[in-house]
Amino acid sequence: MPTRWFGTHGEPWPADAVPDRARRVGGLQEEHIERAVLPNGILVLSRYLPDPDIVAISIGARAGARFETDDTAGVTKFLEKLYLQGTAKRPAPELVQRPVTVRGGSLSTAAGSEMVTFQGQVRSVDLDVMLDVLSDVVLNSRFSQDRVENEARVILEELNARRANPNIYAADLFFPAIFRSHPLARSAAGDLENTPRLTPERIISYRDRYVVGRNTVIAVAGNLPSDRTFAHVEQFFGSLPAGEPAPPSDVPPPPPNPRRIEERAGTSQARVIMGGPLPGLRSEDRFPLAVANAVLGGSGFRLFREIRDLRGLSYDPSPGVMQFPDAGLWLAAAGTDPANVDTVVEILEREMSRLADEPVSDEELANAKNYLDGSLVVGLETFSAQAGQMVRDETFGVRILSNDHREGIQRVTKDDIQRVAREHLQPDTATVVVVRP
């Protein structure tokens, strides 16, 4: 079966056609991304940018923590670590990294709720070296008993350290309290109880189910024409088993869970997080939610002004919106002196209610839109960031690298912000987590 080539909007090219290279140069839009499907099901994305002379590759397999079960809880964290511990050809971690790092490049892995990702970046002259190493890592990593036991100790140390840090511990309590029985409630940081029970056989079984061609996207951005990108990726990754795609990420968000959780950790400062569930990225509400979040934080500084500047109660008050394909959450958080916890909670509640009760000003709305547009461009300045975003766009089914996304932000009105605040950002139905000494 030959490789299938697709244009920027998914239309198939004739079997003997090669993409027109003149269409490969441009801005941060999906119109400048070309795609092909390999015979084993891997979707390959290419963005040809000849300057600077760098190539970045991002690989995303839908093998994240949301696909774990009680028996495999914590396995995603093992994948993140074990993939760089050695192969038959390169039997030690330093032998995996060295061929890339001595050339000034980088190689890393990460575990998330949706995906396990691999990231690499080198000069274009060193591309074959990086692909040889990266394909060896993906296809031939050895998940031996001694490596599993060693990484289990490391993971347990990390998890215990998280419980001693009020900021991290509060987040670790907050996310499952919001998502509850939803698959997104599982943490990509690992599982304290199940980590000692995970065997090489169970980890390998999970890997072989989810890190397969039909469940994987590979994005390449930089100085490599698309026809060569597709040929190189097929050469190095064409032997990855096709397998089957993971189940779709289509579980509706849970209802709000109004409750207060109090725990103890740390020695001096308390951490407060307030929030609730949201619809996922497939909802058009993602645009006004993003603008509302910018008004509270990145551009409008409402939380910073009210909590830090005017009252000196916290050094890091911040809002947040986190969305996956099918569900997400909002939060407002701050670290403060334990004696000021209730005051901070009251201010957070007041500021969230204000979004629903009062329209934002013209200046706040304009600043929020400019902030979101500018931070998108700046955040995608590197080829590595662009390759990673290409993988997320394809995996999540929402195109951030598109004119549609930027136009969606610009269409947001004051009424839109008030509507989503009333529907989703209600402090009276919020979950509140407080971790104090």
Coordinates of C-alpha atoms in Angstrom, one line a residue:
M1 CA 0.0 0.0 0.0
P2 CA 1.6 3.3 -1.0
T3 CA 1.9 6.3 1.2
R4 CA -1.2 8.6 0.9
W5 CA -0.6 12.3 0.3
F6 CA -3.0 15.0 1.4
G7 CA -3.3 18.7 0.8
T8 CA -3.8 21.2 3.5
H9 CA -7.5 20.6 3.8
G10 CA -7.4 16.8 3.6
E11 CA -8.0 16.5 -0.2
P12 CA -6.1 13.5 -1.7
W13 CA -3.5 14.3 -4.3
P14 CA -3.1 12.0 -7.3
A15 CA -1.0 9.0 -6.6
D16 CA 1.9 10.2 -8.7
A17 CA 1.7 13.8 -7.4
V18 CA 4.2 15.5 -5.1
P19 CA 3.2 18.7 -3.1
D20 CA 3.9 22.0 -4.7
R21 CA 6.9 23.3 -2.8
A22 CA 5.9 26.9 -3.4
R23 CA 3.0 26.5 -1.0
R24 CA 5.2 25.6 2.0
V25 CA 6.4 29.0 3.1
G26 CA 4.2 31.3 5.2
G27 CA 2.8 32.3 8.6
L28 CA 1.3 30.4 11.5
Q29 CA -1.6 28.9 9.6
E30 CA -2.6 25.4 8.8
E31 CA -2.6 26.4 5.1
H32 CA 1.2 26.0 5.3
I33 CA 1.1 22.5 6.7
E34 CA 1.1 19.4 4.4
R35 CA 0.2 15.9 5.5
A36 CA 0.5 12.3 4.5
V37 CA -0.6 9.0 5.9
L38 CA 2.0 6.2 5.9
P39 CA 1.0 2.6 5.2
N40 CA 1.1 1.7 8.9
G41 CA -1.4 4.5 9.7
I42 CA 1.0 7.2 11.0
L43 CA -0.2 10.7 10.1
V44 CA 2.8 12.8 9.1
L45 CA 2.6 16.6 9.2
S46 CA 5.2 18.8 7.5
R47 CA 5.8 22.6 7.7
Y48 CA 8.8 23.6 5.5
L49 CA 10.6 26.7 6.7
P50 CA 14.1 27.0 5.4
D51 CA 15.4 29.6 7.8
P52 CA 17.0 29.0 10.3
D53 CA 18.7 25.8 9.4
I54 CA 17.0 23.7 12.0
V55 CA 14.6 20.8 12.0
A56 CA 12.3 19.9 14.8
I57 CA 10.2 16.8 15.2
S58 CA 7.4 16.0 17.6
I59 CA 5.7 12.6 17.9
G60 CA 2.5 12.2 19.8
A61 CA 0.9 8.9 20.6
R62 CA -2.6 8.9 22.2
A63 CA -1.3 6.9 25.1
G64 CA -1.9 9.4 27.9
A65 CA -3.2 8.9 31.5
R66 CA -6.8 9.1 30.5
F67 CA -6.5 5.6 28.9
E68 CA -5.2 4.0 32.0
T69 CA -7.3 1.6 34.1
D70 CA -7.0 0.8 37.8
D71 CA -4.6 -2.0 36.9
T72 CA -2.4 0.3 34.7
A73 CA -2.7 3.5 36.8
G74 CA 0.6 5.3 36.6
V75 CA 1.9 3.5 33.5
T76 CA 2.1 6.7 31.4
K77 CA 4.7 8.1 33.8
F78 CA 6.8 5.0 33.3
L79 CA 6.6 5.4 29.5
E80 CA 7.9 9.0 29.8
K81 CA 10.9 7.8 31.8
L82 CA 11.7 4.3 30.3
Y83 CA 11.8 5.4 26.7
L84 CA 15.1 7.2 27.3
Q85 CA 16.7 4.5 29.5
G86 CA 18.2 2.4 26.7
T87 CA 17.8 0.2 23.7
A88 CA 19.7 -2.9 22.5
K89 CA 21.8 -0.6 20.2
R90 CA 22.2 2.1 22.9
P91 CA 21.9 0.3 26.2
A92 CA 22.3 3.3 28.6
P93 CA 20.6 6.7 28.9
E94 CA 23.7 8.6 28.1
L95 CA 24.2 6.5 24.9
V96 CA 20.6 7.5 23.8
Q97 CA 21.2 11.2 24.4
R98 CA 24.8 11.7 23.4
P99 CA 24.5 11.4 19.6
V100 CA 22.0 14.3 19.6
T101 CA 23.4 16.5 22.4
V102 CA 27.0 16.4 21.1
R103 CA 25.6 18.0 17.9
G104 CA 23.9 20.8 19.9
G105 CA 20.4 19.2 19.6
S106 CA 17.9 18.0 22.1
L107 CA 15.8 15.0 22.8
S108 CA 13.0 14.6 25.4
T109 CA 9.8 12.7 26.3
A110 CA 6.7 13.8 28.2
A111 CA 3.6 12.2 29.6
G112 CA 0.2 14.0 29.6
S113 CA -3.5 13.3 29.9
E114 CA -4.0 12.6 26.2
M115 CA -0.6 11.8 24.8
V116 CA 2.9 10.5 25.4
T117 CA 5.2 12.7 23.3
F118 CA 8.7 12.6 22.0
Q119 CA 10.5 15.8 20.9
G120 CA 13.7 16.4 19.1
Q121 CA 15.5 19.3 17.4
V122 CA 18.8 19.5 15.5
R123 CA 20.5 21.2 12.6
S124 CA 19.2 19.9 9.3
V125 CA 22.6 18.3 8.5
D126 CA 22.2 16.1 11.6
L127 CA 18.6 15.1 10.9
D128 CA 19.4 11.4 10.0
V129 CA 21.3 11.1 13.3
M130 CA 18.3 12.4 15.3
L131 CA 15.8 10.2 13.4
D132 CA 18.0 7.1 13.9
V133 CA 18.1 7.8 17.6
L134 CA 14.4 8.7 17.9
S135 CA 13.2 5.8 15.9
D136 CA 15.4 3.5 18.0
V137 CA 13.8 4.9 21.1
V138 CA 10.3 4.5 19.9
L139 CA 10.7 1.1 18.3
N140 CA 13.4 -0.7 20.4
S141 CA 13.5 0.7 24.0
R142 CA 14.1 -2.0 26.6
F143 CA 11.7 -2.0 29.5
S144 CA 13.9 -4.3 31.6
Q145 CA 13.1 -5.4 35.2
D146 CA 16.0 -3.5 36.7
R147 CA 15.1 -0.3 34.8
V148 CA 11.4 -0.6 35.9
E149 CA 12.4 -1.1 39.5
N150 CA 14.8 1.9 39.4
E151 CA 12.3 4.2 37.8
A152 CA 9.6 3.1 40.2
R153 CA 11.8 4.3 43.1
V154 CA 12.3 7.7 41.3
I155 CA 8.6 8.1 40.6
L156 CA 7.7 7.3 44.2
E157 CA 10.2 9.9 45.4
E158 CA 8.7 12.5 43.0
L159 CA 5.1 11.7 44.1
N160 CA 6.1 12.0 47.8
A161 CA 7.8 15.3 47.1
R162 CA 4.6 16.6 45.4
R163 CA 2.7 15.9 48.6
A164 CA 5.1 18.0 50.6
N165 CA 4.7 21.0 48.3
P166 CA 1.5 22.9 49.0
N167 CA 1.2 24.4 45.5
I168 CA 1.6 21.0 43.8
Y169 CA -0.4 19.0 46.4
A170 CA -3.3 21.4 46.0
A171 CA -3.3 20.9 42.3
D172 CA -3.1 17.1 42.7
L173 CA -6.2 17.3 44.9
F174 CA -8.0 19.8 42.7
F175 CA -8.0 17.9 39.4
P176 CA -9.6 14.7 40.5
A177 CA -12.1 16.6 42.6
I178 CA -13.2 18.4 39.4
F179 CA -13.2 15.5 37.0
R180 CA -14.2 12.7 39.5
S181 CA -15.1 9.6 37.4
H182 CA -14.1 11.3 34.1
P183 CA -11.0 9.7 32.5
L184 CA -9.2 13.1 32.8
A185 CA -9.2 12.6 36.6
R186 CA -6.2 10.3 36.2
S187 CA -2.9 12.0 36.8
A188 CA 0.0 11.8 34.4
A189 CA 2.4 12.4 37.3
G190 CA 1.9 8.7 38.4
D191 CA 0.0 6.7 40.9
L192 CA 1.3 6.3 44.5
E193 CA -0.4 3.0 45.2
N194 CA -0.1 1.3 41.9
T195 CA 3.4 2.3 40.9
P196 CA 5.1 -0.6 42.9
R197 CA 2.7 -3.1 41.3
L198 CA 3.5 -2.2 37.7
T199 CA 5.6 -4.9 36.0
P200 CA 7.6 -4.7 32.8
E201 CA 5.0 -7.0 31.2
R202 CA 2.1 -4.8 32.1
I203 CA 3.9 -1.6 30.9
I204 CA 4.9 -3.3 27.6
S205 CA 1.4 -4.4 27.0
Y206 CA 0.1 -0.9 27.5
R207 CA 2.8 0.5 25.2
D208 CA 2.1 -2.1 22.5
R209 CA -1.6 -1.3 22.6
Y210 CA -1.3 2.5 22.3
V211 CA 2.1 3.4 20.8
V212 CA 1.1 2.2 17.3
G213 CA 0.9 3.7 13.9
R214 CA -2.9 4.3 13.7
N215 CA -2.7 6.1 17.1
T216 CA 0.3 8.3 16.3
V217 CA 1.0 11.7 14.7
I218 CA 4.5 12.9 13.7
A219 CA 5.0 16.5 12.9
V220 CA 8.2 18.0 11.4
A221 CA 8.8 21.7 11.2
G222 CA 11.9 23.5 9.7
N223 CA 14.4 23.2 6.9
L224 CA 13.2 20.0 5.3
P225 CA 11.0 20.0 2.2
S226 CA 7.7 18.1 2.7
D227 CA 8.5 15.3 0.1
R228 CA 11.7 14.5 2.0
T229 CA 10.0 14.8 5.3
F230 CA 7.5 12.1 4.3
A231 CA 10.2 9.9 2.9
H232 CA 12.4 10.2 5.9
V233 CA 9.6 9.5 8.4
E234 CA 8.5 6.4 6.5
Q235 CA 12.1 5.2 6.3
F236 CA 12.6 5.4 10.1
F237 CA 9.1 4.8 11.5
G238 CA 7.5 2.7 8.8
S239 CA 8.0 -0.5 10.8
L240 CA 6.0 0.7 13.8
P241 CA 3.0 -1.7 14.0
A242 CA -0.2 -0.3 12.7
G243 CA -2.4 -1.4 15.7
E244 CA -5.7 0.2 16.4
P245 CA -6.6 3.8 17.4
A246 CA -7.4 4.5 21.0
P247 CA -11.0 5.1 21.9
P248 CA -12.2 8.6 21.1
S249 CA -12.0 11.3 23.7
D250 CA -15.7 12.1 23.8
V251 CA -16.8 11.9 27.5
P252 CA -18.9 14.9 28.5
P253 CA -17.6 17.0 31.4
P254 CA -19.0 16.2 34.8
P255 CA -21.4 18.5 36.6
P256 CA -19.9 21.0 39.1
N257 CA -18.9 19.6 42.5
P258 CA -19.4 22.4 45.1
R259 CA -17.3 21.4 48.1
R260 CA -14.3 22.6 50.1
I261 CA -11.3 20.3 50.6
E262 CA -8.8 21.1 53.4
E263 CA -5.4 19.4 53.7
R264 CA -2.1 20.1 55.3
A265 CA 1.4 20.3 53.7
G266 CA 4.4 22.6 53.9
T267 CA 5.7 24.8 56.7
S268 CA 4.6 28.4 56.1
Q269 CA 2.3 29.2 53.1
A270 CA -1.2 28.1 52.2
R271 CA -2.4 27.4 48.7
V272 CA -5.9 28.1 47.5
I273 CA -7.4 26.8 44.3
M274 CA -11.0 27.4 43.2
G275 CA -12.6 26.2 40.0
G276 CA -15.0 23.9 38.2
P277 CA -15.6 21.9 35.0
L278 CA -15.8 23.3 31.5
P279 CA -16.8 22.0 28.0
G280 CA -13.9 20.8 25.9
L281 CA -12.1 22.4 23.0
R282 CA -14.7 21.3 20.5
S283 CA -17.1 23.8 22.1
E284 CA -17.2 27.3 20.6
D285 CA -17.2 28.6 24.1
R286 CA -13.4 28.1 24.1
F287 CA -13.0 31.6 22.5
P288 CA -14.9 33.7 25.1
L289 CA -13.4 31.5 27.9
A290 CA -9.9 32.3 26.7
V291 CA -10.7 36.0 26.5
A292 CA -12.3 36.0 30.0
N293 CA -9.2 34.2 31.4
A294 CA -7.0 36.9 29.8
V295 CA -9.0 39.6 31.5
L296 CA -8.5 38.0 34.8
G297 CA -4.8 37.4 34.3
G298 CA -2.5 37.9 31.3
S299 CA -3.8 41.2 30.0
G300 CA -6.4 42.6 32.5
F301 CA -4.5 41.6 35.7
R302 CA -7.7 41.7 37.7
L303 CA -6.7 39.0 40.2
F304 CA -3.1 40.4 40.5
R305 CA -4.4 43.9 41.1
E306 CA -7.0 43.0 43.7
I307 CA -5.0 40.4 45.6
R308 CA -1.4 41.5 45.3
D309 CA -1.2 45.2 44.3
L310 CA -4.0 46.6 46.5
R311 CA -3.8 44.2 49.5
G312 CA -0.4 42.4 49.4
L313 CA -2.0 39.1 50.2
S314 CA -0.2 36.9 47.6
Y315 CA 2.7 37.1 45.2
D316 CA 1.2 34.8 42.6
P317 CA -2.6 35.1 42.1
S318 CA -3.5 33.6 38.8
P319 CA -6.4 32.3 36.7
G320 CA -6.4 29.4 34.4
V321 CA -8.4 27.6 31.7
M322 CA -7.3 24.0 30.7
Q323 CA -9.2 22.2 28.0
F324 CA -9.0 18.9 26.3
P325 CA -11.0 17.6 23.4
D326 CA -14.1 16.7 25.4
A327 CA -13.8 18.5 28.8
G328 CA -11.8 21.0 30.7
L329 CA -11.7 23.1 33.8
W330 CA -11.3 26.7 35.0
L331 CA -9.4 27.8 38.1
A332 CA -8.4 30.8 40.1
A333 CA -5.5 30.2 42.5
A334 CA -3.2 32.0 45.0
G335 CA -0.6 31.3 47.6
T336 CA -1.1 33.3 50.8
D337 CA -0.4 33.4 54.6
P338 CA -2.7 30.8 56.3
A339 CA -4.4 33.6 58.2
N340 CA -5.5 35.2 55.0
V341 CA -7.1 32.1 53.3
D342 CA -10.7 33.2 53.8
T343 CA -10.0 36.7 52.6
V344 CA -8.4 35.4 49.4
V345 CA -11.3 33.0 48.8
E346 CA -13.7 35.9 49.1
I347 CA -11.8 38.0 46.6
L348 CA -11.6 35.2 44.1
E349 CA -15.3 34.6 44.4
R350 CA -16.0 38.3 44.0
E351 CA -13.9 38.6 40.9
M352 CA -15.4 35.5 39.3
S353 CA -18.9 36.9 40.0
R354 CA -17.9 40.3 38.6
L355 CA -17.2 38.7 35.2
A356 CA -20.9 37.6 35.0
D357 CA -22.4 40.7 36.6
E358 CA -20.5 43.5 34.8
P359 CA -19.4 43.8 31.2
V360 CA -15.7 44.1 30.7
S361 CA -14.5 47.5 29.5
D362 CA -13.7 48.2 25.8
E363 CA -10.1 48.5 26.8
E364 CA -10.0 45.2 28.6
L365 CA -11.7 43.4 25.7
A366 CA -9.2 44.9 23.2
N367 CA -6.2 44.2 25.4
A368 CA -7.3 40.6 26.0
K369 CA -7.6 39.9 22.2
N370 CA -4.3 41.5 21.5
Y371 CA -2.7 39.5 24.3
L372 CA -4.0 36.2 23.0
D373 CA -3.0 36.9 19.5
G374 CA 0.5 38.1 20.4
S375 CA 1.2 35.3 22.9
L376 CA 0.2 32.7 20.3
V377 CA 2.8 34.1 17.8
V378 CA 5.5 34.5 20.4
G379 CA 4.8 31.1 22.0
L380 CA 5.2 29.5 18.6
E381 CA 8.4 31.2 17.7
T382 CA 10.6 28.1 17.7
F383 CA 10.2 25.1 15.3
S384 CA 10.0 22.8 18.3
A385 CA 7.0 24.7 19.6
Q386 CA 5.3 24.7 16.2
A387 CA 5.9 20.9 15.7
G388 CA 4.4 20.3 19.2
Q389 CA 1.4 22.5 18.4
M390 CA 0.8 20.7 15.1
V391 CA 0.6 17.4 16.9
R392 CA -1.8 18.8 19.5
D393 CA -4.0 20.4 16.8
E394 CA -4.3 17.1 15.0
T395 CA -4.8 15.0 18.1
F396 CA -7.3 17.3 19.7
G397 CA -9.2 18.0 16.5
V398 CA -9.0 21.8 17.0
R399 CA -6.8 24.0 14.9
I400 CA -4.9 26.6 16.9
L401 CA -2.6 27.1 13.9
S402 CA -5.3 28.5 11.7
N403 CA -7.0 31.8 10.8
D404 CA -10.3 30.3 12.1
H405 CA -8.8 30.3 15.6
R406 CA -7.6 33.8 15.5
E407 CA -10.8 35.0 14.0
G408 CA -12.8 33.2 16.7
I409 CA -10.9 35.2 19.3
Q410 CA -11.6 38.5 17.5
R411 CA -15.3 37.7 17.3
V412 CA -15.8 37.6 21.1
T413 CA -18.1 40.2 22.5
K414 CA -18.7 41.5 26.0
D415 CA -22.0 39.7 26.0
D416 CA -20.1 36.4 25.2
I417 CA -17.9 36.8 28.2
Q418 CA -20.8 37.5 30.5
R419 CA -22.7 34.5 29.1
V420 CA -19.9 32.0 29.6
A421 CA -19.2 33.4 33.0
R422 CA -22.8 32.8 34.0
E423 CA -22.9 29.4 32.5
H424 CA -19.5 28.0 33.6
L425 CA -17.5 30.3 36.0
Q426 CA -19.9 30.4 38.9
P427 CA -18.1 30.6 42.3
D428 CA -21.2 29.3 44.2
T429 CA -20.9 25.9 42.5
A430 CA -17.0 25.8 42.6
T431 CA -14.7 23.3 44.2
V432 CA -12.3 25.0 46.6
V433 CA -9.1 23.3 47.7
V434 CA -7.0 24.7 50.6
V435 CA -3.7 23.3 51.6
R436 CA -2.1 24.9 54.6
P437 CA 0.7 24.1 57.1

